[in-house]
PDB file of C-alpha atoms in Angstrom:
ATOM      1  CA  MET A   1    -129.045 -49.101 -13.567  1.00 53.00           C
ATOM      2  CA  THR A   2    -131.721 -51.762 -14.119  1.00 52.00           C
ATOM      3  CA  THR A   3    -133.140 -49.788 -17.040  1.00 54.00           C
ATOM      4  CA  THR A   4    -129.672 -49.558 -18.612  1.00 51.00           C
ATOM      5  CA  VAL A   5    -129.108 -53.319 -18.347  1.00 45.00           C
ATOM      6  CA  THR A   6    -132.566 -54.007 -19.772  1.00 51.00           C
ATOM      7  CA  ASN A   7    -131.937 -51.697 -22.719  1.00 50.00           C
ATOM      8  CA  GLN A   8    -128.575 -53.354 -23.381  1.00 47.00           C
ATOM      9  CA  SER A   9    -130.230 -56.790 -23.372  1.00 46.00           C
ATOM     10  CA  LYS A  10    -132.898 -55.596 -25.795  1.00 45.00           C
ATOM     11  CA  THR A  11    -130.201 -54.139 -28.049  1.00 48.00           C
ATOM     12  CA  ARG A  12    -128.298 -57.447 -28.106  1.00 49.00           C
ATOM     13  CA  LEU A  13    -131.468 -59.424 -28.868  1.00 45.00           C
ATOM     14  CA  LEU A  14    -132.340 -57.016 -31.665  1.00 45.00           C
ATOM     15  CA  ALA A  15    -128.836 -57.359 -33.127  1.00 48.00           C
ATOM     16  CA  VAL A  16    -129.118 -61.170 -33.068  1.00 58.00           C
ATOM     17  CA  SER A  17    -132.590 -61.139 -34.642  1.00 56.00           C
ATOM     18  CA  GLU A  18    -131.329 -58.909 -37.449  1.00 68.00           C
ATOM     19  CA  CYS A  19    -128.656 -61.524 -38.219  1.00 83.00           C
ATOM     20  CA  LEU A  20    -131.277 -64.203 -38.797  1.00 92.00           C
ATOM     21  CA  CYS A  21    -133.416 -64.713 -41.858  1.00 91.00           C
ATOM     22  CA  ARG A  22    -137.152 -64.995 -41.192  1.00 92.00           C
ATOM     23  CA  PRO A  23    -137.363 -68.829 -41.098  1.00 94.00           C
ATOM     24  CA  GLU A  24    -134.432 -68.972 -38.664  1.00 95.00           C
ATOM     25  CA  PHE A  25    -135.999 -66.297 -36.460  1.00 95.00           C
ATOM     26  CA  ILE A  26    -139.380 -68.072 -36.425  1.00 94.00           C
ATOM     27  CA  LEU A  27    -137.760 -71.371 -35.450  1.00 95.00           C
ATOM     28  CA  ALA A  28    -135.518 -69.801 -32.802  1.00 95.00           C
ATOM     29  CA  CYS A  29    -138.624 -68.279 -31.177  1.00 95.00           C
ATOM     30  CA  LEU A  30    -140.471 -71.600 -31.408  1.00 95.00           C
ATOM     31  CA  LEU A  31    -137.518 -73.375 -29.804  1.00 95.00           C
ATOM     32  CA  ALA A  32    -137.549 -70.932 -26.896  1.00 95.00           C
ATOM     33  CA  LEU A  33    -141.307 -71.472 -26.456  1.00 96.00           C
ATOM     34  CA  ILE A  34    -140.928 -75.282 -26.430  1.00 96.00           C
ATOM     35  CA  ILE A  35    -138.191 -75.016 -23.802  1.00 94.00           C
ATOM     36  CA  ALA A  36    -140.499 -72.861 -21.661  1.00 96.00           C
ATOM     37  CA  LEU A  37    -143.316 -75.382 -22.205  1.00 97.00           C
ATOM     38  CA  CYS A  38    -141.093 -78.246 -21.001  1.00 96.00           C
ATOM     39  CA  VAL A  39    -140.164 -76.316 -17.873  1.00 96.00           C
ATOM     40  CA  ALA A  40    -143.839 -75.563 -17.175  1.00 97.00           C
ATOM     41  CA  LEU A  41    -144.938 -79.175 -17.759  1.00 97.00           C
ATOM     42  CA  SER A  42    -142.210 -80.532 -15.506  1.00 97.00           C
ATOM     43  CA  MET A  43    -143.452 -78.252 -12.728  1.00 96.00           C
ATOM     44  CA  ILE A  44    -147.136 -79.051 -13.306  1.00 96.00           C
ATOM     45  CA  LYS A  45    -146.494 -82.804 -13.366  1.00 95.00           C
ATOM     46  CA  ALA A  46    -143.861 -82.636 -10.607  1.00 96.00           C
ATOM     47  CA  GLN A  47    -141.569 -84.609 -12.890  1.00 96.00           C
ATOM     48  CA  PRO A  48    -137.886 -84.408 -11.894  1.00 97.00           C
ATOM     49  CA  ILE A  49    -135.556 -83.717 -14.824  1.00 96.00           C
ATOM     50  CA  ALA A  50    -131.776 -83.845 -14.928  1.00 95.00           C
ATOM     51  CA  TRP A  51    -131.577 -80.285 -16.230  1.00 93.00           C
ATOM     52  CA  ALA A  52    -127.789 -80.222 -16.026  1.00 93.00           C
ATOM     53  CA  GLY A  53    -127.565 -83.128 -18.443  1.00 91.00           C
ATOM     54  CA  PHE A  54    -130.011 -81.601 -20.902  1.00 90.00           C
ATOM     55  CA  GLY A  55    -128.288 -78.237 -20.539  1.00 88.00           C
ATOM     56  CA  LEU A  56    -124.989 -79.869 -21.429  1.00 87.00           C
ATOM     57  CA  GLY A  57    -126.661 -81.460 -24.424  1.00 82.00           C
ATOM     58  CA  LEU A  58    -127.818 -78.028 -25.589  1.00 85.00           C
ATOM     59  CA  THR A  59    -124.272 -76.668 -25.470  1.00 89.00           C
ATOM     60  CA  PRO A  60    -123.488 -77.672 -29.105  1.00 87.00           C
ATOM     61  CA  THR A  61    -126.758 -76.054 -30.161  1.00 90.00           C
ATOM     62  CA  LEU A  62    -125.950 -72.750 -28.476  1.00 93.00           C
ATOM     63  CA  GLY A  63    -122.338 -72.900 -29.621  1.00 95.00           C
ATOM     64  CA  LEU A  64    -123.200 -73.526 -33.268  1.00 95.00           C
ATOM     65  CA  PHE A  65    -125.881 -70.837 -33.153  1.00 96.00           C
ATOM     66  CA  ALA A  66    -123.453 -68.274 -31.720  1.00 95.00           C
ATOM     67  CA  VAL A  67    -120.773 -69.201 -34.241  1.00 96.00           C
ATOM     68  CA  GLY A  68    -123.256 -68.898 -37.099  1.00 96.00           C
ATOM     69  CA  VAL A  69    -124.481 -65.478 -35.962  1.00 94.00           C
ATOM     70  CA  TYR A  70    -120.892 -64.267 -35.510  1.00 95.00           C
ATOM     71  CA  ILE A  71    -119.812 -65.456 -38.962  1.00 95.00           C
ATOM     72  CA  ARG A  72    -122.849 -63.897 -40.609  1.00 93.00           C
ATOM     73  CA  GLN A  73    -122.296 -60.577 -38.846  1.00 91.00           C
ATOM     74  CA  PHE A  74    -118.510 -60.241 -39.033  1.00 92.00           C
ATOM     75  CA  LYS A  75    -117.237 -62.619 -41.725  1.00 91.00           C
ATOM     76  CA  ASN A  76    -118.075 -62.848 -45.393  1.00 88.00           C
ATOM     77  CA  GLN A  77    -118.968 -66.547 -45.311  1.00 94.00           C
ATOM     78  CA  PRO A  78    -122.773 -66.773 -45.574  1.00 94.00           C
ATOM     79  CA  ARG A  79    -122.797 -70.470 -46.461  1.00 96.00           C
ATOM     80  CA  ILE A  80    -120.827 -71.471 -43.372  1.00 97.00           C
ATOM     81  CA  ALA A  81    -123.043 -69.223 -41.258  1.00 97.00           C
ATOM     82  CA  GLN A  82    -126.222 -70.851 -42.576  1.00 97.00           C
ATOM     83  CA  LEU A  83    -124.741 -74.320 -42.079  1.00 97.00           C
ATOM     84  CA  ALA A  84    -123.968 -73.588 -38.422  1.00 97.00           C
ATOM     85  CA  ILE A  85    -127.348 -71.990 -37.668  1.00 97.00           C
ATOM     86  CA  ALA A  86    -129.353 -74.705 -39.455  1.00 97.00           C
ATOM     87  CA  ASN A  87    -127.511 -77.485 -37.618  1.00 96.00           C
ATOM     88  CA  SER A  88    -127.973 -75.702 -34.305  1.00 96.00           C
ATOM     89  CA  LEU A  89    -131.729 -75.411 -34.818  1.00 96.00           C
ATOM     90  CA  PHE A  90    -132.102 -79.041 -35.904  1.00 95.00           C
ATOM     91  CA  LEU A  91    -130.110 -80.220 -32.885  1.00 94.00           C
ATOM     92  CA  GLY A  92    -132.038 -77.958 -30.537  1.00 94.00           C
ATOM     93  CA  PHE A  93    -135.454 -79.126 -31.716  1.00 95.00           C
ATOM     94  CA  MET A  94    -134.470 -82.788 -31.626  1.00 94.00           C
ATOM     95  CA  GLY A  95    -133.217 -82.444 -28.073  1.00 92.00           C
ATOM     96  CA  ILE A  96    -136.093 -80.474 -26.636  1.00 93.00           C
ATOM     97  CA  THR A  97    -138.881 -82.418 -28.382  1.00 95.00           C
ATOM     98  CA  THR A  98    -137.382 -85.603 -26.946  1.00 95.00           C
ATOM     99  CA  LEU A  99    -137.828 -84.124 -23.486  1.00 95.00           C
ATOM    100  CA  LEU A 100    -141.350 -83.016 -24.383  1.00 96.00           C
ATOM    101  CA  ILE A 101    -142.173 -86.576 -25.467  1.00 97.00           C
ATOM    102  CA  TYR A 102    -140.893 -88.060 -22.221  1.00 97.00           C
ATOM    103  CA  LEU A 103    -143.002 -85.636 -20.214  1.00 97.00           C
ATOM    104  CA  ARG A 104    -146.046 -87.497 -21.609  1.00 96.00           C
ATOM    105  CA  PHE A 105    -145.143 -90.692 -19.724  1.00 96.00           C
ATOM    106  CA  PRO A 106    -146.543 -92.670 -17.993  1.00 95.00           C
ATOM    107  CA  ILE A 107    -149.470 -93.654 -20.194  1.00 93.00           C
ATOM    108  CA  SER A 108    -152.411 -95.358 -18.519  1.00 83.00           C
ATOM    109  CA  GLU A 109    -153.160 -97.708 -21.407  1.00 86.00           C
ATOM    110  CA  LEU A 110    -151.748 -98.109 -24.927  1.00 90.00           C
ATOM    111  CA  VAL A 111    -155.162 -98.290 -26.580  1.00 94.00           C
ATOM    112  CA  TYR A 112    -154.005 -96.605 -29.784  1.00 96.00           C
ATOM    113  CA  ASP A 113    -151.494 -99.365 -30.461  1.00 96.00           C
ATOM    114  CA  GLN A 114    -154.342-101.868 -30.283  1.00 95.00           C
ATOM    115  CA  TRP A 115    -156.305 -99.863 -32.828  1.00 95.00           C
ATOM    116  CA  LEU A 116    -153.265 -99.515 -35.092  1.00 96.00           C
ATOM    117  CA  MET A 117    -152.555-103.252 -34.947  1.00 96.00           C
ATOM    118  CA  GLN A 118    -156.188-103.940 -35.824  1.00 96.00           C
ATOM    119  CA  ALA A 119    -155.875-101.597 -38.799  1.00 95.00           C
ATOM    120  CA  ASP A 120    -152.701-103.415 -39.872  1.00 95.00           C
ATOM    121  CA  ALA A 121    -154.372-106.800 -39.525  1.00 95.00           C
ATOM    122  CA  ALA A 122    -157.274-105.619 -41.680  1.00 96.00           C
ATOM    123  CA  ILE A 123    -154.866-105.066 -44.579  1.00 94.00           C
ATOM    124  CA  GLY A 124    -152.866-108.220 -43.911  1.00 95.00           C
ATOM    125  CA  TYR A 125    -149.823-106.721 -42.214  1.00 96.00           C
ATOM    126  CA  SER A 126    -148.062-108.431 -39.309  1.00 96.00           C
ATOM    127  CA  TRP A 127    -144.857-107.134 -37.708  1.00 97.00           C
ATOM    128  CA  PRO A 128    -143.677-110.583 -36.505  1.00 96.00           C
ATOM    129  CA  ASN A 129    -144.134-111.921 -40.045  1.00 96.00           C
ATOM    130  CA  ILE A 130    -142.067-109.024 -41.416  1.00 96.00           C
ATOM    131  CA  ILE A 131    -139.245-109.874 -39.001  1.00 97.00           C
ATOM    132  CA  LYS A 132    -139.389-113.551 -39.988  1.00 95.00           C
ATOM    133  CA  THR A 133    -139.227-112.614 -43.663  1.00 96.00           C
ATOM    134  CA  VAL A 134    -136.259-110.300 -43.153  1.00 96.00           C
ATOM    135  CA  ALA A 135    -134.476-112.814 -40.903  1.00 95.00           C
ATOM    136  CA  ALA A 136    -134.675-115.428 -43.682  1.00 95.00           C
ATOM    137  CA  ASN A 137    -131.804-113.441 -45.234  1.00 96.00           C
ATOM    138  CA  PRO A 138    -129.651-112.245 -42.302  1.00 96.00           C
ATOM    139  CA  ASP A 139    -127.246-110.258 -44.508  1.00 97.00           C
ATOM    140  CA  TYR A 140    -130.171-108.298 -45.909  1.00 97.00           C
ATOM    141  CA  GLY A 141    -131.443-107.821 -42.363  1.00 97.00           C
ATOM    142  CA  TYR A 142    -128.154-106.284 -41.268  1.00 97.00           C
ATOM    143  CA  VAL A 143    -128.106-104.010 -44.311  1.00 98.00           C
ATOM    144  CA  LEU A 144    -131.558-102.756 -43.314  1.00 98.00           C
ATOM    145  CA  ARG A 145    -130.253-102.140 -39.796  1.00 98.00           C
ATOM    146  CA  PHE A 146    -127.569 -99.780 -41.104  1.00 97.00           C
ATOM    147  CA  VAL A 147    -130.061 -98.144 -43.470  1.00 98.00           C
ATOM    148  CA  TYR A 148    -132.405 -97.497 -40.545  1.00 98.00           C
ATOM    149  CA  LEU A 149    -129.598 -96.003 -38.437  1.00 97.00           C
ATOM    150  CA  SER A 150    -128.553 -93.745 -41.343  1.00 98.00           C
ATOM    151  CA  SER A 151    -131.571 -91.430 -41.038  1.00 97.00           C
ATOM    152  CA  LEU A 152    -129.962 -88.806 -38.836  1.00 96.00           C
ATOM    153  CA  PRO A 153    -126.587 -88.773 -40.670  1.00 97.00           C
ATOM    154  CA  GLN A 154    -128.507 -88.386 -43.933  1.00 98.00           C
ATOM    155  CA  LEU A 155    -130.276 -85.352 -42.522  1.00 97.00           C
ATOM    156  CA  PHE A 156    -127.028 -83.611 -41.602  1.00 96.00           C
ATOM    157  CA  ILE A 157    -125.442 -84.514 -44.953  1.00 98.00           C
ATOM    158  CA  MET A 158    -128.428 -82.890 -46.664  1.00 98.00           C
ATOM    159  CA  VAL A 159    -128.056 -79.752 -44.540  1.00 98.00           C
ATOM    160  CA  ALA A 160    -124.324 -79.556 -45.260  1.00 98.00           C
ATOM    161  CA  TYR A 161    -124.774 -80.081 -48.996  1.00 98.00           C
ATOM    162  CA  LEU A 162    -127.538 -77.493 -49.372  1.00 98.00           C
ATOM    163  CA  ALA A 163    -125.662 -74.925 -47.276  1.00 98.00           C
ATOM    164  CA  LEU A 164    -122.262 -75.373 -48.877  1.00 97.00           C
ATOM    165  CA  THR A 165    -123.621 -75.331 -52.439  1.00 97.00           C
ATOM    166  CA  GLY A 166    -125.473 -72.066 -51.858  1.00 96.00           C
ATOM    167  CA  ARG A 167    -129.013 -73.472 -51.969  1.00 97.00           C
ATOM    168  CA  ALA A 168    -130.116 -71.148 -49.190  1.00 96.00           C
ATOM    169  CA  GLU A 169    -133.822 -71.003 -50.037  1.00 96.00           C
ATOM    170  CA  THR A 170    -134.075 -74.783 -50.351  1.00 97.00           C
ATOM    171  CA  LEU A 171    -132.306 -75.242 -47.020  1.00 97.00           C
ATOM    172  CA  ASN A 172    -134.658 -72.777 -45.333  1.00 96.00           C
ATOM    173  CA  GLN A 173    -137.642 -74.752 -46.634  1.00 97.00           C
ATOM    174  CA  ALA A 174    -136.064 -78.028 -45.486  1.00 97.00           C
ATOM    175  CA  LEU A 175    -135.360 -76.529 -42.069  1.00 96.00           C
ATOM    176  CA  LEU A 176    -138.948 -75.348 -41.710  1.00 97.00           C
ATOM    177  CA  ALA A 177    -140.426 -78.616 -42.979  1.00 97.00           C
ATOM    178  CA  GLY A 178    -138.186 -80.734 -40.757  1.00 97.00           C
ATOM    179  CA  THR A 179    -138.859 -78.843 -37.551  1.00 97.00           C
ATOM    180  CA  LEU A 180    -142.572 -78.242 -38.173  1.00 96.00           C
ATOM    181  CA  SER A 181    -143.072 -81.930 -38.972  1.00 98.00           C
ATOM    182  CA  LEU A 182    -141.225 -82.863 -35.769  1.00 97.00           C
ATOM    183  CA  LEU A 183    -143.517 -80.604 -33.740  1.00 97.00           C
ATOM    184  CA  LEU A 184    -146.616 -81.936 -35.503  1.00 98.00           C
ATOM    185  CA  THR A 185    -145.471 -85.528 -34.942  1.00 98.00           C
ATOM    186  CA  THR A 186    -144.938 -84.796 -31.251  1.00 97.00           C
ATOM    187  CA  LEU A 187    -148.340 -83.096 -30.939  1.00 97.00           C
ATOM    188  CA  ILE A 188    -150.150 -86.038 -32.550  1.00 98.00           C
ATOM    189  CA  TRP A 189    -148.292 -88.471 -30.317  1.00 97.00           C
ATOM    190  CA  TRP A 190    -149.130 -86.460 -27.185  1.00 97.00           C
ATOM    191  CA  ILE A 191    -152.813 -86.699 -28.109  1.00 96.00           C
ATOM    192  CA  ALA A 192    -152.706 -90.358 -29.189  1.00 96.00           C
ATOM    193  CA  PRO A 193    -149.546 -92.040 -27.866  1.00 97.00           C
ATOM    194  CA  SER A 194    -148.368 -95.318 -29.404  1.00 97.00           C
ATOM    195  CA  VAL A 195    -145.067 -97.198 -29.064  1.00 97.00           C
ATOM    196  CA  GLY A 196    -145.283 -99.762 -31.857  1.00 97.00           C
ATOM    197  CA  PRO A 197    -145.932-103.505 -32.204  1.00 96.00           C
ATOM    198  CA  SER A 198    -142.567-104.608 -30.784  1.00 95.00           C
ATOM    199  CA  ALA A 199    -143.898-103.926 -27.276  1.00 95.00           C
ATOM    200  CA  PHE A 200    -146.733-106.423 -27.804  1.00 95.00           C
ATOM    201  CA  HIS A 201    -145.024-109.376 -29.491  1.00 93.00           C
ATOM    202  CA  SER A 202    -142.474-111.976 -28.415  1.00 91.00           C
ATOM    203  CA  LEU A 203    -140.291-113.176 -31.269  1.00 91.00           C
ATOM    204  CA  PRO A 204    -138.910-116.733 -31.560  1.00 89.00           C
ATOM    205  CA  ALA A 205    -135.616-117.235 -29.713  1.00 84.00           C
ATOM    206  CA  GLY A 206    -132.576-116.107 -31.684  1.00 88.00           C
ATOM    207  CA  LEU A 207    -134.562-114.410 -34.439  1.00 91.00           C
ATOM    208  CA  GLU A 208    -133.764-110.822 -33.449  1.00 93.00           C
ATOM    209  CA  SER A 209    -130.030-111.550 -33.084  1.00 94.00           C
ATOM    210  CA  GLN A 210    -129.874-112.864 -36.670  1.00 95.00           C
ATOM    211  CA  ILE A 211    -130.450-109.378 -38.028  1.00 96.00           C
ATOM    212  CA  GLY A 212    -129.297-107.226 -35.096  1.00 96.00           C
ATOM    213  CA  LEU A 213    -132.866-106.024 -34.577  1.00 97.00           C
ATOM    214  CA  VAL A 214    -132.907-102.453 -33.271  1.00 97.00           C
ATOM    215  CA  THR A 215    -136.293-102.730 -31.544  1.00 96.00           C
ATOM    216  CA  ASN A 216    -135.389-106.001 -29.854  1.00 95.00           C
ATOM    217  CA  SER A 217    -136.856-107.563 -26.694  1.00 94.00           C
ATOM    218  CA  ASN A 218    -134.774-105.295 -24.413  1.00 95.00           C
ATOM    219  CA  TYR A 219    -135.983-102.251 -26.323  1.00 96.00           C
ATOM    220  CA  ALA A 220    -139.567-103.507 -26.072  1.00 95.00           C
ATOM    221  CA  GLU A 221    -139.224-103.916 -22.308  1.00 96.00           C
ATOM    222  CA  ILE A 222    -138.008-100.306 -22.020  1.00 96.00           C
ATOM    223  CA  LEU A 223    -141.061 -99.128 -23.971  1.00 96.00           C
ATOM    224  CA  ARG A 224    -143.443-101.086 -21.747  1.00 95.00           C
ATOM    225  CA  SER A 225    -141.756 -99.779 -18.614  1.00 95.00           C
ATOM    226  CA  LEU A 226    -141.958 -96.188 -19.843  1.00 96.00           C
ATOM    227  CA  ALA A 227    -145.620 -96.555 -20.700  1.00 95.00           C
ATOM    228  CA  HIS A 228    -146.574 -98.073 -17.359  1.00 94.00           C
ATOM    229  CA  GLN A 229    -144.219 -96.286 -14.957  1.00 94.00           C
ATOM    230  CA  GLY A 230    -142.455 -93.431 -16.718  1.00 95.00           C
ATOM    231  CA  LEU A 231    -139.084 -92.409 -15.309  1.00 96.00           C
ATOM    232  CA  GLU A 232    -138.360 -91.334 -11.747  1.00 95.00           C
ATOM    233  CA  VAL A 233    -135.967 -88.751 -13.181  1.00 97.00           C
ATOM    234  CA  ILE A 234    -135.749 -87.969 -16.905  1.00 97.00           C
ATOM    235  CA  ARG A 235    -132.081 -88.146 -17.906  1.00 95.00           C
ATOM    236  CA  PRO A 236    -130.531 -87.841 -21.382  1.00 93.00           C
ATOM    237  CA  SER A 237    -128.873 -91.241 -20.902  1.00 92.00           C
ATOM    238  CA  ASP A 238    -132.300 -92.930 -20.627  1.00 93.00           C
ATOM    239  CA  ILE A 239    -133.690 -91.545 -23.875  1.00 93.00           C
ATOM    240  CA  VAL A 240    -134.791 -93.940 -26.626  1.00 94.00           C
ATOM    241  CA  GLY A 241    -137.094 -93.449 -29.597  1.00 94.00           C
ATOM    242  CA  THR A 242    -140.707 -93.998 -28.535  1.00 96.00           C
ATOM    243  CA  ILE A 243    -143.038 -92.597 -31.214  1.00 97.00           C
ATOM    244  CA  ALA A 244    -144.781 -95.140 -33.426  1.00 97.00           C
ATOM    245  CA  PHE A 245    -147.524 -93.108 -35.130  1.00 97.00           C
ATOM    246  CA  PRO A 246    -146.730 -91.055 -37.075  1.00 98.00           C
ATOM    247  CA  SER A 247    -143.317 -92.367 -38.135  1.00 98.00           C
ATOM    248  CA  TYR A 248    -140.709 -89.594 -37.979  1.00 97.00           C
ATOM    249  CA  HIS A 249    -138.176 -91.846 -39.729  1.00 97.00           C
ATOM    250  CA  THR A 250    -140.562 -91.725 -42.675  1.00 98.00           C
ATOM    251  CA  VAL A 251    -140.609 -87.946 -42.422  1.00 98.00           C
ATOM    252  CA  MET A 252    -136.793 -87.777 -42.402  1.00 98.00           C
ATOM    253  CA  SER A 253    -136.553 -90.015 -45.468  1.00 98.00           C
ATOM    254  CA  LEU A 254    -139.014 -87.862 -47.393  1.00 98.00           C
ATOM    255  CA  LEU A 255    -137.240 -84.735 -46.203  1.00 98.00           C
ATOM    256  CA  VAL A 256    -133.906 -85.903 -47.605  1.00 98.00           C
ATOM    257  CA  VAL A 257    -135.305 -87.097 -50.930  1.00 98.00           C
ATOM    258  CA  TRP A 258    -137.601 -84.102 -51.492  1.00 98.00           C
ATOM    259  CA  TYR A 259    -135.053 -81.400 -50.777  1.00 98.00           C
ATOM    260  CA  LEU A 260    -132.192 -83.121 -52.621  1.00 98.00           C
ATOM    261  CA  ARG A 261    -134.235 -83.469 -55.793  1.00 96.00           C
ATOM    262  CA  GLY A 262    -132.535 -81.809 -58.726  1.00 95.00           C
ATOM    263  CA  THR A 263    -129.073 -82.284 -57.181  1.00 97.00           C
ATOM    264  CA  PRO A 264    -126.366 -84.909 -57.880  1.00 97.00           C
ATOM    265  CA  LEU A 265    -127.203 -86.552 -54.538  1.00 98.00           C
ATOM    266  CA  ILE A 266    -130.772 -87.453 -55.474  1.00 98.00           C
ATOM    267  CA  ILE A 267    -129.938 -90.869 -56.946  1.00 97.00           C
ATOM    268  CA  PRO A 268    -128.051 -92.252 -53.906  1.00 97.00           C
ATOM    269  CA  ALA A 269    -130.607 -90.600 -51.592  1.00 98.00           C
ATOM    270  CA  LEU A 270    -133.483 -92.215 -53.485  1.00 98.00           C
ATOM    271  CA  MET A 271    -131.848 -95.644 -53.559  1.00 97.00           C
ATOM    272  CA  LEU A 272    -131.049 -95.551 -49.854  1.00 97.00           C
ATOM    273  CA  ASN A 273    -134.468 -94.331 -48.796  1.00 98.00           C
ATOM    274  CA  ILE A 274    -136.378 -96.849 -50.872  1.00 98.00           C
ATOM    275  CA  MET A 275    -134.648 -99.399 -48.642  1.00 98.00           C
ATOM    276  CA  MET A 276    -135.718 -97.306 -45.656  1.00 98.00           C
ATOM    277  CA  ILE A 277    -139.304 -98.552 -46.076  1.00 97.00           C
ATOM    278  CA  PRO A 278    -138.607-102.166 -45.034  1.00 97.00           C
ATOM    279  CA  ALA A 279    -136.003-100.882 -42.557  1.00 98.00           C
ATOM    280  CA  ILE A 280    -138.597 -98.744 -40.756  1.00 98.00           C
ATOM    281  CA  LEU A 281    -141.126-101.563 -40.682  1.00 97.00           C
ATOM    282  CA  SER A 282    -138.658-104.144 -39.364  1.00 97.00           C
ATOM    283  CA  HIS A 283    -135.923-102.462 -37.310  1.00 98.00           C
ATOM    284  CA  GLY A 284    -138.126 -99.496 -36.425  1.00 97.00           C
ATOM    285  CA  GLY A 285    -140.811-101.730 -34.947  1.00 97.00           C
ATOM    286  CA  HIS A 286    -143.580 -99.815 -36.696  1.00 97.00           C
ATOM    287  CA  HIS A 287    -147.173-100.398 -37.625  1.00 97.00           C
ATOM    288  CA  LEU A 288    -147.714-100.144 -41.375  1.00 97.00           C
ATOM    289  CA  VAL A 289    -150.106 -97.231 -40.884  1.00 96.00           C
ATOM    290  CA  ASP A 290    -147.308 -95.321 -39.096  1.00 97.00           C
ATOM    291  CA  LEU A 291    -145.659 -94.784 -42.480  1.00 98.00           C
ATOM    292  CA  ALA A 292    -148.854 -93.338 -43.934  1.00 97.00           C
ATOM    293  CA  GLY A 293    -149.054 -91.001 -40.949  1.00 97.00           C
ATOM    294  CA  GLY A 294    -145.457 -89.886 -41.527  1.00 98.00           C
ATOM    295  CA  MET A 295    -146.191 -89.165 -45.183  1.00 98.00           C
ATOM    296  CA  LEU A 296    -149.187 -87.025 -44.289  1.00 98.00           C
ATOM    297  CA  VAL A 297    -147.259 -85.106 -41.622  1.00 98.00           C
ATOM    298  CA  PHE A 298    -144.438 -84.402 -44.072  1.00 98.00           C
ATOM    299  CA  ALA A 299    -146.864 -83.231 -46.767  1.00 98.00           C
ATOM    300  CA  VAL A 300    -148.523 -80.758 -44.370  1.00 98.00           C
ATOM    301  CA  ALA A 301    -145.192 -79.437 -43.042  1.00 97.00           C
ATOM    302  CA  ALA A 302    -143.661 -79.135 -46.530  1.00 97.00           C
ATOM    303  CA  TRP A 303    -146.718 -77.170 -47.676  1.00 97.00           C
ATOM    304  CA  PHE A 304    -146.403 -74.745 -44.771  1.00 95.00           C
ATOM    305  CA  ALA A 305    -142.672 -74.414 -45.490  1.00 96.00           C
ATOM    306  CA  THR A 306    -143.455 -72.931 -48.916  1.00 94.00           C
ATOM    307  CA  ARG A 307    -145.821 -70.240 -47.627  1.00 90.00           C
ATOM    308  CA  SER A 308    -144.458 -66.788 -48.384  1.00 86.00           C
ATOM    309  CA  TRP A 309    -145.215 -65.446 -44.883  1.00 82.00           C
ATOM    310  CA  MET A 310    -142.824 -68.035 -43.481  1.00 83.00           C
ATOM    311  CA  HIS A 311    -140.013 -66.454 -45.481  1.00 80.00           C
ATOM    312  CA  HIS A 312    -140.893 -62.792 -45.827  1.00 73.00           C
ATOM    313  CA  ALA A 313    -142.665 -60.369 -43.508  1.00 56.00           C
ATOM    314  CA  LYS A 314    -145.824 -58.823 -44.909  1.00 48.00           C
ATOM    315  CA  GLY A 315    -145.601 -55.295 -46.169  1.00 44.00           C
TER     316      GLY A 315
END
C-alpha cells in the first residue's frame, strides 16, 4: 500500500515537472529548497514563526501555480498559463526570502552601515541633505514617494505584458534574473547586514511629513529594534523592508527597463525609473553605494539568466 502511494506521488510530481519549462522547474525547486532552509534555520535558532500566517500568504502562490499548470496541461492558452506560473513564482520567492531575511535578526552591531556611510561621505553624499533638498519642493517629494511605491506594481505589469504578448523567452529570462538577483541580494545581506542611514539620523521636526517620507522616524525605530532585539515571533504583519545594501529596488527598476526594451512600454518605463533613482535615495533611506550594489547584482543575475543551461537541458 505504501509503495503504491509513493509511486502515485512520484507520478504526479513527474506530470507537474513535465508541464514546466526548464527555468520554471529550476525556480520551483529552488523555492522548495529555500522553504526547507527557513524551516531548518527556525529550528536551529529556536525562532518562533507564525507558520499559519505565512502559509496563508503562500496560498495565492500555490493557487496561481496550480491554475497555471492546469491551463498548460488541459487548455490551449499558453500565455495565460505562463502568466499564472510566473506570478506564482515571483510571489513565492518574495514571501519566503522575506522570512529568510528576518531569520537573520537580531544583529549584534550594524558595523556595515558605518562603513557604507563613510564611503558615502568620502564622495560627498549625505542622506539628511538629500531629504532636505527633496523637501524644499514638497510636491516633488510626494511624486517620488509614489514612484518609489510603484516598484512592485511595475514588476507585475512587466510580467503581464511579456506573458500576454507572447514574449515567452524574454519573460523566462526576466523571471530568472529577478529571482536569482533576489537570492543574491539576500545572501549578501546575510553576510553583511545593513539597514540604511535612516536608522542613524534624526531629521528636523516636520521635514519627513512634508514629503510623506516612507523611511520615516517610526520606520527607523522599527529597524533599530529589529537589529537589536529581533522579533519574539516572526509574523507576516510585522514585515517591513530591511535590506540597504544591495538595493533591491534598484534591481527591480533595472529589471523592468531591461526586459521591456524594444517594446512600446519602454519609454514610460524609462521615464518612471529615471525618477526611481532619487526616490530610492530619499524615500528608500539608502546609502548611495547601495544603488551601485544593486546594479552589480542585477548584472550578474541577468548574465546567468541568459546561459543556455538555464533554459535547455544538455544533450
